[in-house]
Short mmCIF file of C-alpha atoms in Angstrom, two decimals:
data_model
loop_
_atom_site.label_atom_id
_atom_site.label_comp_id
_atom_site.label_asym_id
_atom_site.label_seq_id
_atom_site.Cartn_x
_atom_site.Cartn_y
_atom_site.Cartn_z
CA UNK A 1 71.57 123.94 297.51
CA UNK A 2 72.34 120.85 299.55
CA UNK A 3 71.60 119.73 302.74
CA UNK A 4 72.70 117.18 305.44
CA UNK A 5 71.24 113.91 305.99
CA UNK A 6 72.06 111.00 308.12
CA UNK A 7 71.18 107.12 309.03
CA UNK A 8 70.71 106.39 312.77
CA UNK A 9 69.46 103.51 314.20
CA UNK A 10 68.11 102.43 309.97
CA UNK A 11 66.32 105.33 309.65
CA UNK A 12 67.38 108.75 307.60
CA UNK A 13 67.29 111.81 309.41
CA UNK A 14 68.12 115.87 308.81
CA UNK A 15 71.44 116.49 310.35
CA UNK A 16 72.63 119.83 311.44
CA UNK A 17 76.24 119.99 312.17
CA UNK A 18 77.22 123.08 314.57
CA UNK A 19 80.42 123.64 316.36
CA UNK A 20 81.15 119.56 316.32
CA UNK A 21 77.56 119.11 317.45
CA UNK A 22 75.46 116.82 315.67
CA UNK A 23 71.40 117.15 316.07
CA UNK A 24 68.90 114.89 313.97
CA UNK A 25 65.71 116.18 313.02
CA UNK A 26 62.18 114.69 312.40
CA UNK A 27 58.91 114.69 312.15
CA UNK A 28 57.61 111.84 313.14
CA UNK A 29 56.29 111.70 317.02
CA UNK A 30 57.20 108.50 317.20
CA UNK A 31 60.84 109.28 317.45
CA UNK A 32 60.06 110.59 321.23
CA UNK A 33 60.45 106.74 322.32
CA UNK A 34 63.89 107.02 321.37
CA UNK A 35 65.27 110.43 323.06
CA UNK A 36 63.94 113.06 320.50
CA UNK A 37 62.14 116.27 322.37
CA UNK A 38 60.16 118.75 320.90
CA UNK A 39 61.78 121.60 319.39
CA UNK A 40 61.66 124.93 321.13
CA UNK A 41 62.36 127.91 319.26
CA UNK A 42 64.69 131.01 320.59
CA UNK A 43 61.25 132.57 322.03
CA UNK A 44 60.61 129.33 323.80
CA UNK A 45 57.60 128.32 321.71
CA UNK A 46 57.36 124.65 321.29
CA UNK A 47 57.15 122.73 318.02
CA UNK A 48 55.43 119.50 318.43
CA UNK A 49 55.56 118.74 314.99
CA UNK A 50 59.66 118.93 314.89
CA UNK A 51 61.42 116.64 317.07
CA UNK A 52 65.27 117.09 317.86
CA UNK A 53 68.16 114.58 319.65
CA UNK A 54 71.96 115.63 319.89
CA UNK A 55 74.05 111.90 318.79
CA UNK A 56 77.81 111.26 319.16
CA UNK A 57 79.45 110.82 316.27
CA UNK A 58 79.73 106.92 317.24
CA UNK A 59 75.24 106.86 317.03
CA UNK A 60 75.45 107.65 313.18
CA UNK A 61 75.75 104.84 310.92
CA UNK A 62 76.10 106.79 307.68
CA UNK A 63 76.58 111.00 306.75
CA UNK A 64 75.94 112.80 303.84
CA UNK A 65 75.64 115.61 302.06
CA UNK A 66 72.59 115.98 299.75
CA UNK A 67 72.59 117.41 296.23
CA UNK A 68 71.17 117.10 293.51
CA UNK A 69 71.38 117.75 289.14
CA UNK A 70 68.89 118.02 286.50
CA UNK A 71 68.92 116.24 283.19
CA UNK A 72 67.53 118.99 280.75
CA UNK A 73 67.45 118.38 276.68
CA UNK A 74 70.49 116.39 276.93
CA UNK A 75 72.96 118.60 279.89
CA UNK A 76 73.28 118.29 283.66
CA UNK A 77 71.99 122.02 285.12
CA UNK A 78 71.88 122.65 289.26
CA UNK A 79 68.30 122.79 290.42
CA UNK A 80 67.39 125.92 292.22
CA UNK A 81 66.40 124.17 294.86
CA UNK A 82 64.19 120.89 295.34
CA UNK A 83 61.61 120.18 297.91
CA UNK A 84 57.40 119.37 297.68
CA UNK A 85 56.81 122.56 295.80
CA UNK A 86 57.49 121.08 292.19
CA UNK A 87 54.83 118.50 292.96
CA UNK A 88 52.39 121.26 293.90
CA UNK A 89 53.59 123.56 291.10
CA UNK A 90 54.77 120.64 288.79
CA UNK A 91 57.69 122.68 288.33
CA UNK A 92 61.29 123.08 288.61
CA UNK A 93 64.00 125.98 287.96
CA UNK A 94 67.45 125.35 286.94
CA UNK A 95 70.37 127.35 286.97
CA UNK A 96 73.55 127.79 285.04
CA UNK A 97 76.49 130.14 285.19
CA UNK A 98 77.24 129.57 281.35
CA UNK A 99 76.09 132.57 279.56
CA UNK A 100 76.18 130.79 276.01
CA UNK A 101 74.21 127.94 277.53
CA UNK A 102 71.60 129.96 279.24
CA UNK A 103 71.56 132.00 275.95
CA UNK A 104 70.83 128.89 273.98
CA UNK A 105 67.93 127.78 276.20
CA UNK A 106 66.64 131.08 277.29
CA UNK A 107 67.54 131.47 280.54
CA UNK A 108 66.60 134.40 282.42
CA UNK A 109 69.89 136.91 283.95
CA UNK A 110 69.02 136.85 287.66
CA UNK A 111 72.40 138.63 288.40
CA UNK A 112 75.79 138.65 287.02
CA UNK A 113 76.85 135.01 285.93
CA UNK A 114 73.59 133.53 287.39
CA UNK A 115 70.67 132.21 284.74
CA UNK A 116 67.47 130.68 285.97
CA UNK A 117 64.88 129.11 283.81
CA UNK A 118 61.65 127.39 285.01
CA UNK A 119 60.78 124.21 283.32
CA UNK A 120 57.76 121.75 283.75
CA UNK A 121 58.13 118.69 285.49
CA UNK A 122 57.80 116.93 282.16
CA UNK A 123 61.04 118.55 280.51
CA UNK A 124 63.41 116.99 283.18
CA UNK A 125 64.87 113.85 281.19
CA UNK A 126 66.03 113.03 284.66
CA UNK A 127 66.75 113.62 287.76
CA UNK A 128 69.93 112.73 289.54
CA UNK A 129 70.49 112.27 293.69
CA UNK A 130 73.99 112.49 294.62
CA UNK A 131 74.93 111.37 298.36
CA UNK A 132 78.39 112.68 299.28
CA UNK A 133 79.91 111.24 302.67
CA UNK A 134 80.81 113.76 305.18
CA UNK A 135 81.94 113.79 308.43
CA UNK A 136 84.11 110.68 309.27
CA UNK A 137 82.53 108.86 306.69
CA UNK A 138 83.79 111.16 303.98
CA UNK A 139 86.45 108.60 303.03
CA UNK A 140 83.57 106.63 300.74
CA UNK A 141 82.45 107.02 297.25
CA UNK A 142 79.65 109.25 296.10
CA UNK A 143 76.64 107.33 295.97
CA UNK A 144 74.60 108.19 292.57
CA UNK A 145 71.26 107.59 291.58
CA UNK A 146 69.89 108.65 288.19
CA UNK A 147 65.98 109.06 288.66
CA UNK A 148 64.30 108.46 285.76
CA UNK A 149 61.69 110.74 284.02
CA UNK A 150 58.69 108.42 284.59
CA UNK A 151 59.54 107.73 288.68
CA UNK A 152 60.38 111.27 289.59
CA UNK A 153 57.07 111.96 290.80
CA UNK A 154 57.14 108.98 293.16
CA UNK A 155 60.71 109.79 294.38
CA UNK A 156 59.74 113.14 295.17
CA UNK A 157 56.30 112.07 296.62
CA UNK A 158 58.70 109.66 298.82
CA UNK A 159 60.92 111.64 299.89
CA UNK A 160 59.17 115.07 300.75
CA UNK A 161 55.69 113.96 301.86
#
């Protein structure tokens, strides 16, 4: 699971991309003193906490895709997905297609070629952020950042709350 990011005006936003149109998200009210409105859903109902803007391509400074791997007793696995819920549970699952891997560290059959196993925050011997350029930007190198097993916590305290 990855999502979208961007940098405009020094500061990283969400970034949908639909049809050619690109729309930051955020959260923080501030960003109304620099054209974001207040999201309104398809019945109308207004989000105060979730701020949009539409940008030309020419307003973004940097684009990227988000992703992200787990180091687990020695391998790279894909996370299930990653967000402020393995703080709260202090938890994360992983998931493999290898059947003689997920054999080998009991992994749970979710459906044909998919294994899941939850570990504790503690088993992750890392945990690895991979920006990949998109957009016209998608000419640059990956940017990778190994997360150690000590500073996960923070990084994920950073980046989700």
């Amino acid at each position: 699971m990855s999502k979208n990011y961007c940098l405009h005006r020094n500061k990283t936003y969400l970034l949908n991309i639909t049809n050619n149109v690109l729309e930051l998200t955020s959260n923080d009210i501030r960003d109304i003193n620099i054209g974001f409105k207040e999201y309104i859903d398809v019945l109308g109902n207004k989000h105060r906490n979730i701020l949009v803007k539409k940008v030309d391509m020419d307003e973004i400074e940097f684009a990227y895709e988000l992703k992200y791997k787990v180091m687990y007793k020695g391998l790279e696995f894909e996370p299930w997905a990653i967000g402020r819920f393995i703080l709260e549970n202090n938890s994360l699952s992983l998931f493999t297609q290898d059947t003689k891997i997920a054999n080998q560290y009991n992994f749970i059959k979710k459906e044909q070629f998919v294994f899941k196993k939850d570990i504790l925050l503690d088993e992750v011997d890392a945990l690895i952020e991979i920006k990949k350029p998109i957009l016209k930007f998608k000419y640059l190198d990956e940017v990778i950042l190994s997360i150690k097993k000590e500073d996960i916590v923070d990084y994920l305290n950073k980046v989700y709350f």
